[in-house]
mmCIF file of C-alpha atoms and ligand atoms in Angstrom:
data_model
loop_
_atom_site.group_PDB
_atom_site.id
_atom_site.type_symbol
_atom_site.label_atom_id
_atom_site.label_comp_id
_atom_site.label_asym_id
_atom_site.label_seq_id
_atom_site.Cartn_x
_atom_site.Cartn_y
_atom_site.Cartn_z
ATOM 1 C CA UNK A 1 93.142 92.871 79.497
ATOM 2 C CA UNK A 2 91.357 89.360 77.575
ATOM 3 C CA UNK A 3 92.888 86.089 78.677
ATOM 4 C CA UNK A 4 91.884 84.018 75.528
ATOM 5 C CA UNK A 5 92.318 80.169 75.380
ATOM 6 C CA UNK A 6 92.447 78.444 72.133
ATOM 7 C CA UNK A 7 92.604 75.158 70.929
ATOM 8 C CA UNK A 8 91.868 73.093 67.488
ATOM 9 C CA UNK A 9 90.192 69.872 67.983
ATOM 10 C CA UNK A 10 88.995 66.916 65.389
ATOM 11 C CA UNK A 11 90.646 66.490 62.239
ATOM 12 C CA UNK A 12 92.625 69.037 61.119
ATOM 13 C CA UNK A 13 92.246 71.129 57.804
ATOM 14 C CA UNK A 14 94.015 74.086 55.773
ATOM 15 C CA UNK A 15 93.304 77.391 57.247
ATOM 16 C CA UNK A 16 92.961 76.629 60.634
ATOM 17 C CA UNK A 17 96.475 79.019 61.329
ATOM 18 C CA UNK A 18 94.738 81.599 58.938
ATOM 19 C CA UNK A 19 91.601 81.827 61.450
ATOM 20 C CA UNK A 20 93.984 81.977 64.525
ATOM 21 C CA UNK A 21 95.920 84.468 62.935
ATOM 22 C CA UNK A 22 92.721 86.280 62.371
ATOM 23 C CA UNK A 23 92.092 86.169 65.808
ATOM 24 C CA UNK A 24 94.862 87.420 67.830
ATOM 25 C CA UNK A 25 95.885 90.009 65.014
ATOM 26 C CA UNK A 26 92.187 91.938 65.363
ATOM 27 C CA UNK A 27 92.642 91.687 69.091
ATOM 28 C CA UNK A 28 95.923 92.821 69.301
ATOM 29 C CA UNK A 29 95.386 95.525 66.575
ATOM 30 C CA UNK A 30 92.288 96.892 68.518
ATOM 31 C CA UNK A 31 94.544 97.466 71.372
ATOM 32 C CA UNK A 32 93.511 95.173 73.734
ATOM 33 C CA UNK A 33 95.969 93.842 76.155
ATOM 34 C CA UNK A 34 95.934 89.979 75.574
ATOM 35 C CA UNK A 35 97.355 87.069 77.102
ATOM 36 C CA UNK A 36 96.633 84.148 75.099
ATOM 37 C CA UNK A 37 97.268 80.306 75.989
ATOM 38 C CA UNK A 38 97.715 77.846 73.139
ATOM 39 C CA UNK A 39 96.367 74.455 74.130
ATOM 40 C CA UNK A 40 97.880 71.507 72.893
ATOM 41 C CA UNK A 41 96.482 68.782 70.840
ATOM 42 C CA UNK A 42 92.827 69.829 71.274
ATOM 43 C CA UNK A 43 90.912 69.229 74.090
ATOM 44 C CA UNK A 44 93.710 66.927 75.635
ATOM 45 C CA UNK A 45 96.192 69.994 76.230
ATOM 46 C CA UNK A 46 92.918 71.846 78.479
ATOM 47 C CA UNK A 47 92.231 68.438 80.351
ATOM 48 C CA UNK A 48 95.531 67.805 81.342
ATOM 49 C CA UNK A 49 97.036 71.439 81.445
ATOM 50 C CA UNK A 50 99.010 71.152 78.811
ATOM 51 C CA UNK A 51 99.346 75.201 77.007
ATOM 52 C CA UNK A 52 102.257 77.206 75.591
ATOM 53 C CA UNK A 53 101.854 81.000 76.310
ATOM 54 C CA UNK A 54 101.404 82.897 72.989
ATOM 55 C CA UNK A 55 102.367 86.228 71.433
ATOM 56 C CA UNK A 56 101.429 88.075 68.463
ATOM 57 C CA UNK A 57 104.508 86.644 66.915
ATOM 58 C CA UNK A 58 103.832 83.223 67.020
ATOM 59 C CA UNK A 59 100.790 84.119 64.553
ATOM 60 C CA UNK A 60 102.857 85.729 62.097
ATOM 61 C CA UNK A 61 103.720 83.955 58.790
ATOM 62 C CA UNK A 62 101.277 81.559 59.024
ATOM 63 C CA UNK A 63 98.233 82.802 56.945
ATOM 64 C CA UNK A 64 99.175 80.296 54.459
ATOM 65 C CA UNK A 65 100.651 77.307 56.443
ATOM 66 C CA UNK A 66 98.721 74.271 56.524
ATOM 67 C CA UNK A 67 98.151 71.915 59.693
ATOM 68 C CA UNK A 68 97.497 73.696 62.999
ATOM 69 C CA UNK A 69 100.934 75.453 65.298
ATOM 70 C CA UNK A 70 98.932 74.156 67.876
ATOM 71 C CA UNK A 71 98.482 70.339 67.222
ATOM 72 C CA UNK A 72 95.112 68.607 67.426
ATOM 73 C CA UNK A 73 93.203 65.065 68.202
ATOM 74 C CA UNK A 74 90.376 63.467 68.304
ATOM 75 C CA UNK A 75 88.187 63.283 71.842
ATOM 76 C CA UNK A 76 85.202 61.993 71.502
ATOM 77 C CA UNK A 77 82.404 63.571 72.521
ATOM 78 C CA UNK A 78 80.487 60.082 73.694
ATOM 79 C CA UNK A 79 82.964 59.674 76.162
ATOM 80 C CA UNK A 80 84.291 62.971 77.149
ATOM 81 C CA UNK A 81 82.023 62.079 80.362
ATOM 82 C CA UNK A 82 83.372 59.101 81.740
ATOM 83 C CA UNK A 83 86.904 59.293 83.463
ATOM 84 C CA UNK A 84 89.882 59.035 81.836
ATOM 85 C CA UNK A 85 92.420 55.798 82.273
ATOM 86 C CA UNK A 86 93.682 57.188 85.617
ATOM 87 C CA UNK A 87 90.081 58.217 86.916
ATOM 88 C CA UNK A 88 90.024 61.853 85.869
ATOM 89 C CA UNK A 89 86.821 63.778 85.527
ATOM 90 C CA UNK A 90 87.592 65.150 82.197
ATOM 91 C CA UNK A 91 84.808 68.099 82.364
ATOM 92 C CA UNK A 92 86.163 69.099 85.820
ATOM 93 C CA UNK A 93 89.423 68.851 84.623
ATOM 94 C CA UNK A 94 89.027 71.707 81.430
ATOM 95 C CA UNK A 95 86.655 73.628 83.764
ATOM 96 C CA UNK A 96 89.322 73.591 86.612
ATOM 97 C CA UNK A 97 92.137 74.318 83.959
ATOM 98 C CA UNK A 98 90.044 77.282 82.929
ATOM 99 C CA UNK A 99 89.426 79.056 85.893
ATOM 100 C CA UNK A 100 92.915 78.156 87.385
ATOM 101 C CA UNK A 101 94.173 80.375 84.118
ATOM 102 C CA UNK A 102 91.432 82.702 84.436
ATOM 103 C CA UNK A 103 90.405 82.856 81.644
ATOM 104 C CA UNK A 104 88.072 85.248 79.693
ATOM 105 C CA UNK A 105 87.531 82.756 77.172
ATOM 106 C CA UNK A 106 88.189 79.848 75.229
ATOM 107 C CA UNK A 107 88.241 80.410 71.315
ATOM 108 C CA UNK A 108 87.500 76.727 70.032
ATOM 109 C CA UNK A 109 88.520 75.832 66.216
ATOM 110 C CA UNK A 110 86.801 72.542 65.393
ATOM 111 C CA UNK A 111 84.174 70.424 63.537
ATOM 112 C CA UNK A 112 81.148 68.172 64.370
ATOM 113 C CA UNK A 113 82.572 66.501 67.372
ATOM 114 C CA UNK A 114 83.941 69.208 68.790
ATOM 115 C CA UNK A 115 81.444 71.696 68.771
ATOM 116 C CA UNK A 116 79.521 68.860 71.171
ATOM 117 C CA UNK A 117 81.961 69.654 73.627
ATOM 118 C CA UNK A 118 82.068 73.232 73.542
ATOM 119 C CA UNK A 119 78.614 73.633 74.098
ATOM 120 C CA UNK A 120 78.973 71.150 76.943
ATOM 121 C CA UNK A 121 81.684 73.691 78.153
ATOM 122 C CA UNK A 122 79.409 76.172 77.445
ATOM 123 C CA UNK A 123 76.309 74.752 79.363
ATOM 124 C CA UNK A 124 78.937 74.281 82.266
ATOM 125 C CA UNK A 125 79.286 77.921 82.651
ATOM 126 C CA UNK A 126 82.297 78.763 80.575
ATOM 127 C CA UNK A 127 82.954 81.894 77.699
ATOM 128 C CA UNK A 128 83.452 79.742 74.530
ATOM 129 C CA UNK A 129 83.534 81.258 70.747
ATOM 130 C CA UNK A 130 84.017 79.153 68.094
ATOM 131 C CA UNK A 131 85.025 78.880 64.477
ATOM 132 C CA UNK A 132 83.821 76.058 62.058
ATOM 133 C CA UNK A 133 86.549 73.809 60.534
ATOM 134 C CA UNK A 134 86.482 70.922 58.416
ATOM 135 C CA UNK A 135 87.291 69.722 54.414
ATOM 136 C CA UNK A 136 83.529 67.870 55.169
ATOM 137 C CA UNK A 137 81.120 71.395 54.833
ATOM 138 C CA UNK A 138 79.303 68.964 57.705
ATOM 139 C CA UNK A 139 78.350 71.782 60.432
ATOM 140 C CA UNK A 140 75.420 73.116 60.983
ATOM 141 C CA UNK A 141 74.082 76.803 61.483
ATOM 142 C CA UNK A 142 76.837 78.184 58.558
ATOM 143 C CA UNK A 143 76.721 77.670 54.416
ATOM 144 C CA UNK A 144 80.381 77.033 54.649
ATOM 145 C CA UNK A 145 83.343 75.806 56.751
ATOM 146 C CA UNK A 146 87.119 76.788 56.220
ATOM 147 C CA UNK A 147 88.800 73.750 54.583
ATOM 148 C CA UNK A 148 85.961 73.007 52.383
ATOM 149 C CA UNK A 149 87.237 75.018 49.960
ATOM 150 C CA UNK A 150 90.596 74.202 49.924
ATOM 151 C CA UNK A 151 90.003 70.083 49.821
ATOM 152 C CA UNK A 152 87.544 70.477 46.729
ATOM 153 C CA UNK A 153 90.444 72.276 45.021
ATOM 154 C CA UNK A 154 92.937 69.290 45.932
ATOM 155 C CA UNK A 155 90.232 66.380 45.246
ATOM 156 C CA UNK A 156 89.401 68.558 41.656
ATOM 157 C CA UNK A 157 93.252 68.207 40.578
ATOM 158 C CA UNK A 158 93.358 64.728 41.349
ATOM 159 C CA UNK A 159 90.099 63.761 39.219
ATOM 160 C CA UNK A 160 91.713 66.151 36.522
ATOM 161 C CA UNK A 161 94.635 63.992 36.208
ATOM 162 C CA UNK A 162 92.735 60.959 36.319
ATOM 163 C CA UNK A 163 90.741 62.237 33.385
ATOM 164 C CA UNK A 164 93.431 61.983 31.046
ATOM 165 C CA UNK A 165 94.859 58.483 32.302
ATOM 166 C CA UNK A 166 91.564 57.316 32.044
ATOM 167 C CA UNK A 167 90.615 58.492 28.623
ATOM 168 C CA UNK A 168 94.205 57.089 27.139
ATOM 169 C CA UNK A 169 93.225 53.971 28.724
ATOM 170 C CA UNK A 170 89.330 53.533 27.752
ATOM 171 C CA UNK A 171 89.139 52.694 31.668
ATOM 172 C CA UNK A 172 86.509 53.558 34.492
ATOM 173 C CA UNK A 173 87.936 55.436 37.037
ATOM 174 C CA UNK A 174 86.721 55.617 40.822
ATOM 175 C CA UNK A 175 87.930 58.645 42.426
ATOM 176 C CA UNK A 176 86.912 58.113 46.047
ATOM 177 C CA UNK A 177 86.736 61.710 48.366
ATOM 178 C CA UNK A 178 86.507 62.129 51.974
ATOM 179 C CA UNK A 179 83.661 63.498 53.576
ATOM 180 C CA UNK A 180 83.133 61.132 56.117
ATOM 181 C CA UNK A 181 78.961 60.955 56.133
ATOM 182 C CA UNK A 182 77.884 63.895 53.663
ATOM 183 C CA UNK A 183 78.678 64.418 49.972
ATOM 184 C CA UNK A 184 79.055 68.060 49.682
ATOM 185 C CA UNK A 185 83.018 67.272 49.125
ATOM 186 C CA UNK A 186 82.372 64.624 46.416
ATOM 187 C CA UNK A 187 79.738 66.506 44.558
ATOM 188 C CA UNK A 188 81.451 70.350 44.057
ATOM 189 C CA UNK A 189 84.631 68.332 43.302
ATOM 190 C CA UNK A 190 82.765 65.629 40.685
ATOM 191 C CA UNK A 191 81.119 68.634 39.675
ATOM 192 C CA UNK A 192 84.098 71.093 39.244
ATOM 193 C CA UNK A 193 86.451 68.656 37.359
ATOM 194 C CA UNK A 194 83.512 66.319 34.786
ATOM 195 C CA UNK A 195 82.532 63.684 36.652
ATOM 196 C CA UNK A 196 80.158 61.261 34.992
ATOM 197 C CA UNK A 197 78.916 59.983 37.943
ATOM 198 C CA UNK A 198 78.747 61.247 41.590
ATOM 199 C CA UNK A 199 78.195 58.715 44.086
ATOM 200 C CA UNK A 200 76.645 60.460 47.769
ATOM 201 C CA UNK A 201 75.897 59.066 50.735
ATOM 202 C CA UNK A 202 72.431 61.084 50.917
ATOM 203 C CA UNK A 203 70.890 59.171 47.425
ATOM 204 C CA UNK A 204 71.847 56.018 47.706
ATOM 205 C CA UNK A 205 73.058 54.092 44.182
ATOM 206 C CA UNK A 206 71.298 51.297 42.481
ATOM 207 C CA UNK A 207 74.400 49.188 40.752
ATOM 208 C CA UNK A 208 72.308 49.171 37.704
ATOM 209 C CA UNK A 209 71.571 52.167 37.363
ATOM 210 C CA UNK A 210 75.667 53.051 37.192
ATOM 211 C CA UNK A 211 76.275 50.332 35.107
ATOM 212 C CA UNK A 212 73.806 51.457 32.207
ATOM 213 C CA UNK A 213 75.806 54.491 33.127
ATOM 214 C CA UNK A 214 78.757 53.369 32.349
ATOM 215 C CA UNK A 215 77.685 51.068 29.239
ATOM 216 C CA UNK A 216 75.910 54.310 27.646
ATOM 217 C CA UNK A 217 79.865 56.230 28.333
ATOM 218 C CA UNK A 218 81.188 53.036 26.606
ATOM 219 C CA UNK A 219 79.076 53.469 23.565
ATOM 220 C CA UNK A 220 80.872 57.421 23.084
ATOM 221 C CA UNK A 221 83.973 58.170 24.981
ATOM 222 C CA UNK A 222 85.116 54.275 26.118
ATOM 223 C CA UNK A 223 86.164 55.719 29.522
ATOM 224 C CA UNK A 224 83.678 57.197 32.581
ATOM 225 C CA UNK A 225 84.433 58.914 35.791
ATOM 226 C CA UNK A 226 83.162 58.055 38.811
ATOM 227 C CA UNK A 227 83.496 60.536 41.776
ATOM 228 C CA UNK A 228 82.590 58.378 45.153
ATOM 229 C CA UNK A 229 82.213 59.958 48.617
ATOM 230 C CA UNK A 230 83.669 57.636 51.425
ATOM 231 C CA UNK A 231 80.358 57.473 52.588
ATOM 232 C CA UNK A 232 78.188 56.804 49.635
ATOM 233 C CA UNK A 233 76.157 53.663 50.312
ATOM 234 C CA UNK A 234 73.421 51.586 47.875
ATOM 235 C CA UNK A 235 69.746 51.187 48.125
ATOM 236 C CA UNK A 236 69.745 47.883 50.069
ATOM 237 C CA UNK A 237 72.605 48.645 52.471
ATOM 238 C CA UNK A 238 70.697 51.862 53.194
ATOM 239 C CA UNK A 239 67.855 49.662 54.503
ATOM 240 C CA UNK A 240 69.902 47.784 57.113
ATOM 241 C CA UNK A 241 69.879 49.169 60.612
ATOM 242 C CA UNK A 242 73.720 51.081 61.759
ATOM 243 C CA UNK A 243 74.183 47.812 63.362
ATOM 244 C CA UNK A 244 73.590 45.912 60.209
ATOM 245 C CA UNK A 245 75.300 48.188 58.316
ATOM 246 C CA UNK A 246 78.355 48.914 60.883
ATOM 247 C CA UNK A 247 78.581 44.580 60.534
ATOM 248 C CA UNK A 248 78.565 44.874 57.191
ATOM 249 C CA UNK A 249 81.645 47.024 56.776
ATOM 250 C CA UNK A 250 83.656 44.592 58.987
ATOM 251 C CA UNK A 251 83.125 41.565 57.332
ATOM 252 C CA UNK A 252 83.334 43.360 53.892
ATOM 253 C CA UNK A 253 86.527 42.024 52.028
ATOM 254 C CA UNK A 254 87.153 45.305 50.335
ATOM 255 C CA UNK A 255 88.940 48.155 52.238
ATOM 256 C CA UNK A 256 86.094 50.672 51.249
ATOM 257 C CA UNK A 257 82.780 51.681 49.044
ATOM 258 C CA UNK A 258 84.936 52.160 46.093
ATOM 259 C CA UNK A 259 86.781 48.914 46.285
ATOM 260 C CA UNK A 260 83.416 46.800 46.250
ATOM 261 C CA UNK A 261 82.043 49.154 43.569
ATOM 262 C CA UNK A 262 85.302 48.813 40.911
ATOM 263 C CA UNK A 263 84.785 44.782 41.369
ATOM 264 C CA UNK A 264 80.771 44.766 40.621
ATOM 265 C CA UNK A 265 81.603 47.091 37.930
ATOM 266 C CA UNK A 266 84.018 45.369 36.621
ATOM 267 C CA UNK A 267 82.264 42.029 36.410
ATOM 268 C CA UNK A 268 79.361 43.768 35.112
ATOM 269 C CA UNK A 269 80.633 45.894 32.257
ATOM 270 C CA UNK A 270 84.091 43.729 31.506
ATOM 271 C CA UNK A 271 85.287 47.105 31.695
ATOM 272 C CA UNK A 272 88.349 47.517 33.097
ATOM 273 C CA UNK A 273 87.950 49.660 36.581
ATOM 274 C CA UNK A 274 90.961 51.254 38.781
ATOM 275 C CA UNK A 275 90.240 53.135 42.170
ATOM 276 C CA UNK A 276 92.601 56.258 43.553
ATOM 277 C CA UNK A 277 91.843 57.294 47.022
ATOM 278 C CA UNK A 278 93.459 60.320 47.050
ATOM 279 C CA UNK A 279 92.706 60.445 51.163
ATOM 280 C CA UNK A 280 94.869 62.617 53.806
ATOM 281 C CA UNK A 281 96.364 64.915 50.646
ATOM 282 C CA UNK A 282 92.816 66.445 50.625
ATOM 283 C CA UNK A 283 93.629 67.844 54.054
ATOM 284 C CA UNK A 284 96.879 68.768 53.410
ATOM 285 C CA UNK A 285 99.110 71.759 52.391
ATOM 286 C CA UNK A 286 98.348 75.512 51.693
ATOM 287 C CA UNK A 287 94.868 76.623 52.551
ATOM 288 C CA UNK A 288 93.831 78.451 48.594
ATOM 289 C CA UNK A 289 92.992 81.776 48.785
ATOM 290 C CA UNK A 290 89.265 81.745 49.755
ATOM 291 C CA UNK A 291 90.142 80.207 52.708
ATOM 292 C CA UNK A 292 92.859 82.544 53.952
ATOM 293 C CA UNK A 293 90.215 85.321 53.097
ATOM 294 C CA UNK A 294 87.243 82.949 54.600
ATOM 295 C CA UNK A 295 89.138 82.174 57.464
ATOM 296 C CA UNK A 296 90.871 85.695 58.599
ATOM 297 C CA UNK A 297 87.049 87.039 58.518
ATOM 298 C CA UNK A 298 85.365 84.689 60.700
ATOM 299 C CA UNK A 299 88.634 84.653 63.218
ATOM 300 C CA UNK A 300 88.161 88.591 63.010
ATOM 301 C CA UNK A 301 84.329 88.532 63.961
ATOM 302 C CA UNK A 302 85.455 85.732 66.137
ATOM 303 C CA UNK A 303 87.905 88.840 68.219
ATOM 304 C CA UNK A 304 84.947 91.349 67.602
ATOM 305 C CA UNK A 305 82.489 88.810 69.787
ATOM 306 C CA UNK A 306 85.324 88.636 72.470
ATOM 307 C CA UNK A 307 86.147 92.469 72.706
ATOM 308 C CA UNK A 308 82.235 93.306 73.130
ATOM 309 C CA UNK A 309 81.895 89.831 75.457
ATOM 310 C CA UNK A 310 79.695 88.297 73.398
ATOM 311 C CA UNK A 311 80.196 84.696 74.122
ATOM 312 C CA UNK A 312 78.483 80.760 73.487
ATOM 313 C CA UNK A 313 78.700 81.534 69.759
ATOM 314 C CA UNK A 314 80.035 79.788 66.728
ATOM 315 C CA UNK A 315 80.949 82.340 63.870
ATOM 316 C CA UNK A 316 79.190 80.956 60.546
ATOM 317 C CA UNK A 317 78.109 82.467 57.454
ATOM 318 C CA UNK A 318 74.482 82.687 56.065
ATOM 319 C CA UNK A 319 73.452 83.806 52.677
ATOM 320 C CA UNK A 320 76.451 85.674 52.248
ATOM 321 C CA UNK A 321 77.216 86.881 55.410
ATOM 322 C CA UNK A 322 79.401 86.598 58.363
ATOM 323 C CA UNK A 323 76.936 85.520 61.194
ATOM 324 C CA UNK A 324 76.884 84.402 64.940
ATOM 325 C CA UNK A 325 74.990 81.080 65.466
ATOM 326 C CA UNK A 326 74.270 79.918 69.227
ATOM 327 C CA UNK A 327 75.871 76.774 70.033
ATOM 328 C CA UNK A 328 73.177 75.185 70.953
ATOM 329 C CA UNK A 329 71.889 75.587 67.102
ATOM 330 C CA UNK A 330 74.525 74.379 66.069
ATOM 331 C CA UNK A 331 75.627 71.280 68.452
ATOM 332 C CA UNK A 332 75.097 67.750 67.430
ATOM 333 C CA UNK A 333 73.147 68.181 64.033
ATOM 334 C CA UNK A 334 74.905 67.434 60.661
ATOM 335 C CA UNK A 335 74.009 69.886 57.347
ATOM 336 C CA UNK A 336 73.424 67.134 54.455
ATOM 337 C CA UNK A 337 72.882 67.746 50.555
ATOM 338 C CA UNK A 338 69.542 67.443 50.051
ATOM 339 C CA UNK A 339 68.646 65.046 47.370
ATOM 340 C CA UNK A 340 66.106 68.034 46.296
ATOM 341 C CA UNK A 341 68.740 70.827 46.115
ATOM 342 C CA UNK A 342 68.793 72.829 43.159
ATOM 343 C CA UNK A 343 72.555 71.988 42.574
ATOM 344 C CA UNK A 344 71.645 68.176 42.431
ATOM 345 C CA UNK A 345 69.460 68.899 39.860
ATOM 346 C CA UNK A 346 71.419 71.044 37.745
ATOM 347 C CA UNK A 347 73.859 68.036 38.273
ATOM 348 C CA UNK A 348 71.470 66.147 36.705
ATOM 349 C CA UNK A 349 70.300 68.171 34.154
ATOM 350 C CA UNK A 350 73.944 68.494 32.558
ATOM 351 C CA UNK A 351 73.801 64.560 32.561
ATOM 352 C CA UNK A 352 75.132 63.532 35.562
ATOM 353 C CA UNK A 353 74.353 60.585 36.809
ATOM 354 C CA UNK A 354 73.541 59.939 40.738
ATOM 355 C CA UNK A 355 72.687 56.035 40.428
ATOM 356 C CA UNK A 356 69.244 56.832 41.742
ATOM 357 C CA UNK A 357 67.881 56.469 38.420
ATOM 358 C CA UNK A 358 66.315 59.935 38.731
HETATM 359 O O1 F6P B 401 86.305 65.091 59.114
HETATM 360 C C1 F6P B 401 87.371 65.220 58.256
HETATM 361 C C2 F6P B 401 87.806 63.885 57.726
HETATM 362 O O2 F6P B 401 88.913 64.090 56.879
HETATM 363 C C3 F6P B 401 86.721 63.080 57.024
HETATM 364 O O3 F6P B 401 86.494 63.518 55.712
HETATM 365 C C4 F6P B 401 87.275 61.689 57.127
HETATM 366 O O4 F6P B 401 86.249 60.729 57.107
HETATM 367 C C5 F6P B 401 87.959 61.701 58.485
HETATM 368 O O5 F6P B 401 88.216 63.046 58.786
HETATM 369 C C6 F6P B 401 89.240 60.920 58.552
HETATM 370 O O6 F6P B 401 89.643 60.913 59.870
HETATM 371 P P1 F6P B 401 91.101 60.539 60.369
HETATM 372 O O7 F6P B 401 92.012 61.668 60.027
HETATM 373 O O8 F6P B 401 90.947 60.356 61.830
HETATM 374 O O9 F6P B 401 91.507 59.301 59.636
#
């Protein structure tokens, strides 16, 4: 007999029902007894007790529903040590939870953030496996995250339609994509749907360097698409300190990177610039099929670590292969593009520009 927690913390993304799913169906179809208890809202539901008791039912049908059944949020890591509004030790209170259910395990679906906290849990003494989630392809210790797949699909679409707005209208077009800090979102979808120019936090943009961009588009096709991550950032902001920086943001008039970029551009070129954000909708809906298939394999390998009690592992995937990564590889470090990486270059090479003048 397993007792198996779960919870999905941070963000959400598609696929995060097709990993559970994976889960509990390889568990229950190896013939292990299980008892499993759903936390709700993330982390919250194991500090303050707060589970459903599951069956293999509840995880059937939803291979290919987005969201989570179980609900998330967002705890932050930098203050999951200090007590709560009412004085509650917040560690104490998820280890307490855990034993009180006696559990086997907790199986914890999250991102950046939240793998902080389960190797916190783990360093406490508690059985944690995880799976990596998020649209951002952010984690460390795996090539790939469930989600990632999925959002450049949605982001792609809404650059496609854009293209043909844009070239009606001889405009410039800034598509800004999530990705909170890394670019990995903004470059496969700039990539996968024309882009003229991909903007990434990790080479920070020279404004002249897009608008000679731009002016050389203007010469040919009168119309240029610009693919933005949320996070991209130019070569004299990227010289301020966070502080700077963070400062910067708040007294910025514009509501984002894009917003500031459309206006220089627009003085600059006397082009005429629009911005779509096409935000939440990337984490939204379906999950496409490489995540159902992504995510059903690492939630199975997730089961296999739990029926041979294998636990303080995240299940990744390296060169091709389903792996298990120790937490403590994989807590607290982010996986960037590197400027260097061959798929930058071939970016490049097919005329892409990266406003680094490279
Ligand atoms: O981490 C996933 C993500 O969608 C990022 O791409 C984005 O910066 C952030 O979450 C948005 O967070 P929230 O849903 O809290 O607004």
């Amino acid at each position: 007999m397993k007792r198996i927690g779960m919870l999905t913390s941070g963000g959400d993304c598609q696929a995060l029902n097709a990993a559970m799913r994976g889960v509990v169906k390889t568990l229950v179809h190896n013939e292990e007894e299980v008892e499993i208890y759903g936390f709700l809202d993330g982390y919250r539901g194991l500090i303050y007790g707060d589970y459903r008791m599951l069956t293999g039912k509840d995880f059937s049908g939803i291979l290919t529903k987005g969201g989570t059944i179980l609900g998330t949020s967002r705890t932050p890591f930098k203050t999951i040590k200090d007590p709560d509004e009412n004085g509650l030790n917040k560690v104490e209170a998820m280890k307490h939870n855990y034993y009180k259910l006696n559990l086997d395990c907790l199986v914890i679906l999250g991102g950046n953030g939240t793998h902080k906290t389960a190797n916190l849990l783990r360093e406490e003494g508690l059985n944690v496996v995880t799976l990596p989630k998020t649209i951002d392809n952010d984690l460390y210790g795996t090539d790939m995250t469930f989600g990632f797949q999925s959002a450049v699909d949605i982001a792609t679409n809404c650059i496609d339609c854009i293209h043909t707005t844009a070239a009606s209208h001889s405009r410039v077009f800034i598509v800004e994509v999530m990705g909170h800090k890394v670019g990995w979102l903004t470059l496969n979808a700039g990539m996968a749907s024309g882009a003229d120019i991909i903007l990434i936090p990790e080479i920070p943009y020279d404004i002249k360097e897009i608008v000679a961009a731009v002016e050389k588009r203007k010469k040919n096709s009168h119309f240029t698409i610009i693919a933005v991550a949320e996070g991209a950032i130019s070569k004299e902001d990227a010289k301020l300190s966070k502080k700077e920086y963070a400062k910067k943001l708040k007294d910025s008039p514009y509501p984002s990177v894009s917003y500031e970029l459309a206006d220089k551009i627009s003085k600059l070129t006397g082009q005429e610039v629009r911005v779509t954000v096409p935000g939440h909708t990337q984490r939204g809906g379906s999950p496409c099929p490489y995540d159902r298939v992504f995510a059903s394999r690492l939630g199975s390998e997730a089961a296999n670590l739990i029926l041979k009690g294998e636990y303080g592992f995240m299940v990744g995937y390296k060169d091709r292969e389903i792996v298990k990564v120790p937490l403590e590889e994989v807590a607290g470090k982010l996986k960037c593009v590197s400027p260097d990486a061959r798929i930058v270059k071939e970016a490049k090479m097919l005329g892409i520009c990266f406003g680094d003048g490279k």
